[in-house]
Tab-separated table of C-alpha atoms in Angstrom:
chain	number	residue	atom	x	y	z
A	1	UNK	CA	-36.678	22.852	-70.342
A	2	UNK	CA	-33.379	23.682	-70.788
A	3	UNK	CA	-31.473	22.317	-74.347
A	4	UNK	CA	-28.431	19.152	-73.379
A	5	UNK	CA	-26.293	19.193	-76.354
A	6	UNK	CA	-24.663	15.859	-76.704
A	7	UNK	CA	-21.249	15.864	-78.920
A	8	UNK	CA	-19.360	13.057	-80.490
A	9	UNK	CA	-22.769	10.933	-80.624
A	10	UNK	CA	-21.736	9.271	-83.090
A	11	UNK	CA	-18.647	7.554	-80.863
A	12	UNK	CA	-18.871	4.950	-77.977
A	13	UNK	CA	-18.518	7.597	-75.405
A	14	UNK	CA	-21.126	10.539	-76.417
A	15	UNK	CA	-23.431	7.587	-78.184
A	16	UNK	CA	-23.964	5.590	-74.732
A	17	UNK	CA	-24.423	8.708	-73.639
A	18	UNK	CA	-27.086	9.912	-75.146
A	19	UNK	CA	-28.750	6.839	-75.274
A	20	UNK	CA	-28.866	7.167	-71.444
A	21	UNK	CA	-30.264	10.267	-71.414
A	22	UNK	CA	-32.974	9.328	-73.847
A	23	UNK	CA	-33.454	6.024	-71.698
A	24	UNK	CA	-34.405	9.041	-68.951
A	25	UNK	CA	-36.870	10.547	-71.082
A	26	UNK	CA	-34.185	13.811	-71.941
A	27	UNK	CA	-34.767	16.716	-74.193
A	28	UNK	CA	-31.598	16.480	-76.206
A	29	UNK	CA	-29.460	17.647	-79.242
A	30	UNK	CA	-27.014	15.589	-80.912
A	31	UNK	CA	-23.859	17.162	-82.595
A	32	UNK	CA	-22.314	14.818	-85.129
A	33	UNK	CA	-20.661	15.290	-88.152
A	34	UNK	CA	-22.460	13.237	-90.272
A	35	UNK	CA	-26.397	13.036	-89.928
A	36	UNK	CA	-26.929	9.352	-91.358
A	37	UNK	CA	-24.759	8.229	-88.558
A	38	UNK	CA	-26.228	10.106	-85.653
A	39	UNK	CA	-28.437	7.249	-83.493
A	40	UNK	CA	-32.162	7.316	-83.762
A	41	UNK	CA	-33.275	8.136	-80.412
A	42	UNK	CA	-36.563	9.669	-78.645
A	43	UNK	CA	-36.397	13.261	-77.837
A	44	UNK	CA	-33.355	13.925	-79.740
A	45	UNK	CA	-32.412	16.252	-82.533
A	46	UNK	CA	-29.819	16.308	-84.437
A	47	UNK	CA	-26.839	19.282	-85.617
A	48	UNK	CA	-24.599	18.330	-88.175
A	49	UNK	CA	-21.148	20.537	-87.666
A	50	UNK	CA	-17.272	19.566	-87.441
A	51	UNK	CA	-15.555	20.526	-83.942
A	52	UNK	CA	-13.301	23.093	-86.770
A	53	UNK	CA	-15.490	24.937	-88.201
A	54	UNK	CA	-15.993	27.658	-85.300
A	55	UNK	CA	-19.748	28.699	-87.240
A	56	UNK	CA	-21.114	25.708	-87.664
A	57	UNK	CA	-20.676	24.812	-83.825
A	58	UNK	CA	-21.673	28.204	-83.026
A	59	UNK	CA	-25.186	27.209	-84.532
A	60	UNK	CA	-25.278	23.846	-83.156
A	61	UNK	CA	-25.347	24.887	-80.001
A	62	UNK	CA	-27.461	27.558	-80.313
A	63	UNK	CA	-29.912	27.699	-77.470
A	64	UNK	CA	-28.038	25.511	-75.291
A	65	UNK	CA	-27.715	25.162	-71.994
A	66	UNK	CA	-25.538	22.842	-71.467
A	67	UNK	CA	-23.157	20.525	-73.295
A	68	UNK	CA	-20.870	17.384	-73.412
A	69	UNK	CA	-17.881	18.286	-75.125
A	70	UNK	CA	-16.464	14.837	-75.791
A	71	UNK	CA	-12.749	15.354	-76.272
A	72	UNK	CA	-12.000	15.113	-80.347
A	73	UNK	CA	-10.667	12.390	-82.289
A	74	UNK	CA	-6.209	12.583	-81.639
A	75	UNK	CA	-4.865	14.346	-84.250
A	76	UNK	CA	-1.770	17.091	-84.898
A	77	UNK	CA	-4.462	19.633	-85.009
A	78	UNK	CA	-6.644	18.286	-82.078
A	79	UNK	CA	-6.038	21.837	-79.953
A	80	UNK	CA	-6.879	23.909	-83.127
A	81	UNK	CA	-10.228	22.054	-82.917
A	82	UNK	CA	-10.713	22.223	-79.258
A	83	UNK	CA	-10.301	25.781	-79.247
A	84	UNK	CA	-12.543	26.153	-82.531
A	85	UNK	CA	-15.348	24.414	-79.985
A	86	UNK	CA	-15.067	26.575	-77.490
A	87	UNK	CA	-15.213	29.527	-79.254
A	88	UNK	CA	-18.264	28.433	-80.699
A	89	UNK	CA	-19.700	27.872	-77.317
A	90	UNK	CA	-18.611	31.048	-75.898
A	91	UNK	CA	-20.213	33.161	-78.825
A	92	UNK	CA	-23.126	30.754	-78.682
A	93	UNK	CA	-23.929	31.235	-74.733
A	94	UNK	CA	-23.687	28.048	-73.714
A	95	UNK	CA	-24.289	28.102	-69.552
A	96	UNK	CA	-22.089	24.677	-68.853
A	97	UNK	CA	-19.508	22.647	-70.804
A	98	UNK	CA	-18.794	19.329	-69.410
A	99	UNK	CA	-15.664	18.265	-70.919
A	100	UNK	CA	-14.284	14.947	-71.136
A	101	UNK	CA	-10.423	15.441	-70.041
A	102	UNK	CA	-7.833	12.857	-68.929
A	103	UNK	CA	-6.845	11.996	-65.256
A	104	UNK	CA	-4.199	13.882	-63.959
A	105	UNK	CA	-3.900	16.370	-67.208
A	106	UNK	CA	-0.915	18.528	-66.805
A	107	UNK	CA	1.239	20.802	-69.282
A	108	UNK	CA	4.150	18.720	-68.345
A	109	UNK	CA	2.379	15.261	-68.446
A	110	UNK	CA	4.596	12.319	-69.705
A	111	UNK	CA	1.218	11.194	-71.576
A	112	UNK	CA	1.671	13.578	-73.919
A	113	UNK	CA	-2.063	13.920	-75.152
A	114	UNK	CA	-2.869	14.807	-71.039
A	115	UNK	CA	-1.043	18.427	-71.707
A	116	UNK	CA	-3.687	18.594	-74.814
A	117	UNK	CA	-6.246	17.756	-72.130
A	118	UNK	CA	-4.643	20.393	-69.542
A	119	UNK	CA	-4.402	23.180	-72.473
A	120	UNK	CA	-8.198	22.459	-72.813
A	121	UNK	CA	-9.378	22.836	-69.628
A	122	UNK	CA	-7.318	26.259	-69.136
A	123	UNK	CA	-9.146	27.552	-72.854
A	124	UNK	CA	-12.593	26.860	-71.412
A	125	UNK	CA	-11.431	28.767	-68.168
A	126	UNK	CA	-10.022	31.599	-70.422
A	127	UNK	CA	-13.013	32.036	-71.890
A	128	UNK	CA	-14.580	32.138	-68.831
A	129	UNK	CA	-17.065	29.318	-69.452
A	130	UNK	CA	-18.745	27.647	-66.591
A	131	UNK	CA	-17.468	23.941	-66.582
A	132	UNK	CA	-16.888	20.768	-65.535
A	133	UNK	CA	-14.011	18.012	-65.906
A	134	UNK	CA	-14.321	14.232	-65.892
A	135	UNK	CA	-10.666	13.266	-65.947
A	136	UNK	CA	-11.392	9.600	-67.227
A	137	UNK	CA	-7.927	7.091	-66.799
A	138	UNK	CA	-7.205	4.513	-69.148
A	139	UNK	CA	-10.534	2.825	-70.074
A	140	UNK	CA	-10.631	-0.694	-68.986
A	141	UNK	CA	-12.836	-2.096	-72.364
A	142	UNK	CA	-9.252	-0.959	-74.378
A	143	UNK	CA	-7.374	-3.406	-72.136
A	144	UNK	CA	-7.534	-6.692	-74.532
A	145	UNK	CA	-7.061	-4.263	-77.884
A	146	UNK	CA	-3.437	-3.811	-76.179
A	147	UNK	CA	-2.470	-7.475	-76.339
A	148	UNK	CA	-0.669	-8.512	-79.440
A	149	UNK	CA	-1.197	-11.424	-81.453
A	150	UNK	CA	1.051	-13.713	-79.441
A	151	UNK	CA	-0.783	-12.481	-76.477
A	152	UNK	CA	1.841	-9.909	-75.279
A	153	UNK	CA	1.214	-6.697	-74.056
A	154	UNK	CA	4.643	-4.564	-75.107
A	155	UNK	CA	5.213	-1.403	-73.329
A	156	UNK	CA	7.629	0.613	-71.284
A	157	UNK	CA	5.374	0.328	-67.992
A	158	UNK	CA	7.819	-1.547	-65.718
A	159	UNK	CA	6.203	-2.014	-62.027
A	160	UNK	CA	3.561	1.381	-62.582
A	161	UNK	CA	-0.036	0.958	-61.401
A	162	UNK	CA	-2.857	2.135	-63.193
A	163	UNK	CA	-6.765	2.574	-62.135
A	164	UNK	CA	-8.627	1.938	-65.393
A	165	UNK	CA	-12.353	2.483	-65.495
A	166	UNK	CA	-14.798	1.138	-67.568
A	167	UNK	CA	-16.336	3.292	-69.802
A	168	UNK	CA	-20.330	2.724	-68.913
A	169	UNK	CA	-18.763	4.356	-65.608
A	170	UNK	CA	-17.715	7.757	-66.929
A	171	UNK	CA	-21.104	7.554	-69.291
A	172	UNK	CA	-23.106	7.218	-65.621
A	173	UNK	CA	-21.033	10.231	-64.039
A	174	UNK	CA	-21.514	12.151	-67.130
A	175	UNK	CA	-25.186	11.702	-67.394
A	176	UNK	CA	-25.527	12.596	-63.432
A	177	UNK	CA	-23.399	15.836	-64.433
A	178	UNK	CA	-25.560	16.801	-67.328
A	179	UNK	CA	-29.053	16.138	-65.770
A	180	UNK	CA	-27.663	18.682	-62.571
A	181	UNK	CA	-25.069	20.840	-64.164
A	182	UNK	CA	-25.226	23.813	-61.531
A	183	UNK	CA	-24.010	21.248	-58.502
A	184	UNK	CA	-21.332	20.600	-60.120
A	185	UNK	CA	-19.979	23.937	-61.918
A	186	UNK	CA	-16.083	24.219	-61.565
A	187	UNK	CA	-15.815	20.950	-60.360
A	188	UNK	CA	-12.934	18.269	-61.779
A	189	UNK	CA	-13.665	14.551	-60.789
A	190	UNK	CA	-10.992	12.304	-61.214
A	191	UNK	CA	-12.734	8.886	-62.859
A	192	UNK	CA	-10.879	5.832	-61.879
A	193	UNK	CA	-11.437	2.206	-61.263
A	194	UNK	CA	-11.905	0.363	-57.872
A	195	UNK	CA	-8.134	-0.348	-58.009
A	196	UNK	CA	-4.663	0.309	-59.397
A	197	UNK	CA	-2.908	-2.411	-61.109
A	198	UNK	CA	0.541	-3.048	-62.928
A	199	UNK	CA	0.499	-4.246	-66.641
A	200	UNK	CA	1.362	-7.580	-65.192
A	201	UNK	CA	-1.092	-7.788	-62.955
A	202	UNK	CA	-3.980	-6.534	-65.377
A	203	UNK	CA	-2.652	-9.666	-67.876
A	204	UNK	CA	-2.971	-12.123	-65.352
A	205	UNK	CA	-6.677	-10.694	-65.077
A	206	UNK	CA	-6.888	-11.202	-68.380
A	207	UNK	CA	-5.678	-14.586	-68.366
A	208	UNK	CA	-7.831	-15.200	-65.729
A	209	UNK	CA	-11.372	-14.083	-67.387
A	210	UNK	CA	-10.681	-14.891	-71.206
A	211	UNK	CA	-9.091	-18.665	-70.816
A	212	UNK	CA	-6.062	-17.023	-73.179
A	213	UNK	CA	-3.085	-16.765	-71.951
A	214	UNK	CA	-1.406	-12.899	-71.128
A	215	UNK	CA	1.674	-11.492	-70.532
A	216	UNK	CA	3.245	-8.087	-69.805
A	217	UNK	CA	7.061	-7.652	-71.369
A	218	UNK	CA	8.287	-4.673	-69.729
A	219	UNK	CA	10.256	-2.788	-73.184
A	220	UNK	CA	12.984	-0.289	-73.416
A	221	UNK	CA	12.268	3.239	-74.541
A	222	UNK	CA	14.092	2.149	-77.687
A	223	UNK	CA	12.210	-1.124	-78.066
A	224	UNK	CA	8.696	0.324	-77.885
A	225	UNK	CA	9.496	2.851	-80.579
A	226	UNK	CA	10.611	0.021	-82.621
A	227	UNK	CA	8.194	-2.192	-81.825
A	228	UNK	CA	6.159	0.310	-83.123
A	229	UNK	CA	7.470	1.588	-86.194
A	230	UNK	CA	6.096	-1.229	-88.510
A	231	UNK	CA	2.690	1.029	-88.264
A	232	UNK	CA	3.798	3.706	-90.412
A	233	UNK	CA	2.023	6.343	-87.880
A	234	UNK	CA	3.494	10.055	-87.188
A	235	UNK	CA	5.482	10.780	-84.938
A	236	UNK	CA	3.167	12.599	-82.429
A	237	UNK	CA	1.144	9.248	-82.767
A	238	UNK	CA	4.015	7.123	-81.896
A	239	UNK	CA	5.038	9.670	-79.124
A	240	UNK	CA	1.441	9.136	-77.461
A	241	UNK	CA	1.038	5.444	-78.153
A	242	UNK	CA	4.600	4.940	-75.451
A	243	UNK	CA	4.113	7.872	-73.423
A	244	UNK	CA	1.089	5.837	-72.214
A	245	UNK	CA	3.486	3.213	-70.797
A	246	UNK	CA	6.230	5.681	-69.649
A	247	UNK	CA	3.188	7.703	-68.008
A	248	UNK	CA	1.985	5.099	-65.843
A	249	UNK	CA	5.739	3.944	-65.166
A	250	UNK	CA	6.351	7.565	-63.779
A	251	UNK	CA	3.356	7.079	-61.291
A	252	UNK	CA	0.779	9.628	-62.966
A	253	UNK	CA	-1.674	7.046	-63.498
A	254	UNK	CA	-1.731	5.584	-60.018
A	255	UNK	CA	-4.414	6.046	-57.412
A	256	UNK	CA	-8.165	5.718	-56.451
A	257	UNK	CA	-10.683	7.898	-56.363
A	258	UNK	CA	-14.234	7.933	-54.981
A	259	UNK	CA	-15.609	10.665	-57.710
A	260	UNK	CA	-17.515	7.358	-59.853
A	261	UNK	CA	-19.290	6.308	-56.766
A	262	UNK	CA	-19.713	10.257	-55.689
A	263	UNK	CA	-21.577	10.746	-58.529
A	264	UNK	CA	-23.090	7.161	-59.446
A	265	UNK	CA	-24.295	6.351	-55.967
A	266	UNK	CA	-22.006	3.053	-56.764
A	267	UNK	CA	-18.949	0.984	-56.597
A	268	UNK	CA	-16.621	1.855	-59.775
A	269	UNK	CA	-16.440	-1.357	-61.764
A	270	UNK	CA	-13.648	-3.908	-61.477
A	271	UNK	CA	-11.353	-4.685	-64.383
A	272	UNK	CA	-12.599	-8.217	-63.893
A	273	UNK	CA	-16.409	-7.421	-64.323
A	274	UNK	CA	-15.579	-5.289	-67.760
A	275	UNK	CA	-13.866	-8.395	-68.795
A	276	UNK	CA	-16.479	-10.742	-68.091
A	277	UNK	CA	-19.736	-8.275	-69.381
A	278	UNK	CA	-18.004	-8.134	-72.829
């Protein structure tokens, strides 16, 4: 049977993951960097290695026919690790990376972590990996972690639509990717929700499933960086954190796709039914 390698299981993407695929009875291997946190699961080993360090990876995946490459954690140095990963799968053999990527990647993406995402995808094809995108949108489950204590959400979105989908969504298309990797080589599937909604109109959702009252307040370029600035984060950081906002103000994070129920055999889930399963 061929080897799944499963990274970032220790995360809430690659750990519902993997917990899916051991729910399906699945050989596989779990890459984490730190053993005592990797879930207990039937079926599953575990490889201890940091995305970074290009050897360690290298014998991680070892054997492996085909893995998850769950985008790292957002750093400065994020592409130096991406690229460190790759490598490592490339000298290691690996048949199939499925990487997790971000809807609409571009080099000149106003989200300015989606030209990380596009430089990605064009290393794997460099290397001349066999691979798969999920370009996930905004997950819907970080919707309420946007709204402030005095139940504002602040951003520079002004009328922009987004299609946010829930994360047990892209676990279900990643999981049918994995279990059938060569129907799906060189394919990128665009993961949104059922709809696309404004900031104003995903508050009043909010409002409407929580009982606690939401609002959007549409901010100025120089608000949001102000607004902001209290955090003491760098400057890349801040530059991500309102490039979301300006991103889907622009338009890039408009639109629906079918890929989720493509590759689910169901409906995408509603911002509403996230809401109300959490």
């Amino acid at each position: 049977m061929s080897v799944i390698v499963v990274s970032g299981a220790t995360g809430r993407l690659g750990g519902r993951v993997a917990r899916a695929l051991s729910e399906r009875g699945v050989e596989q291997r779990l890459l984490v960097r730190d053993a005592a946190r990797a879930p207990r699961l039937e079926r599953a080993q575990v490889a201890v290695a940091d995305y970074a360090d290009r050897e360690a990876v290298r014998r991680a995946l070892d054997g492996a026919e085909t893995v998850l490459m769950v985008s790292a954690a957002e750093s400065a140095d994020r592409m130096d690790h991406h690229r460190a990963f790759i490598d490592a799968a490339a000298d290691a053999g690996v048949g199939h990376v499925v990487y997790t990527s971000f809807y609409n990647a571009a080099a000149d993406a106003t989200f300015t972590l989606a030209r990380d995402h596009w430089a990605t995808e064009e290393y794997l094809r460099a290397k001349g990996l066999t691979r798969t995108s999920l370009r996930d949108n905004l997950y819907a489950d970080f919707l309420p972690m946007l709204v402030g204590d005095d139940g504002v959400i602040r951003g520079p979105g002004g009328d922009g639509r987004v299609s946010v989908v829930a994360q047990d969504d892209i676990v279900d298309a990643a999981v049918a990717v994995l279990v059938d990797p060569a129907g799906h080589a060189g394919r990128v599937y665009d993961l949104t929700g059922p709809e696309e909604l404004s900031f104003a109109e995903m508050a009043a959702v909010i409002t409407r499933v929580t009982g606690r009252a939401v609002r959007f307040h549409d901010e100025t370029l120089d608000e949001a960086y102000a607004s902001r600035a209290g955090y003491g984060a760098p400057g890349w950081q801040v530059d991500a954190w309102v490039s979301t906002y300006t991103a889907v103000a622009a338009g890039e994070l408009a639109g629906v796709s079918a890929d989720v129920e493509i590759l689910t055999g169901r409906p995408a889930t509603s911002l509403e039914a996230v809401l109300k399963s959490t």
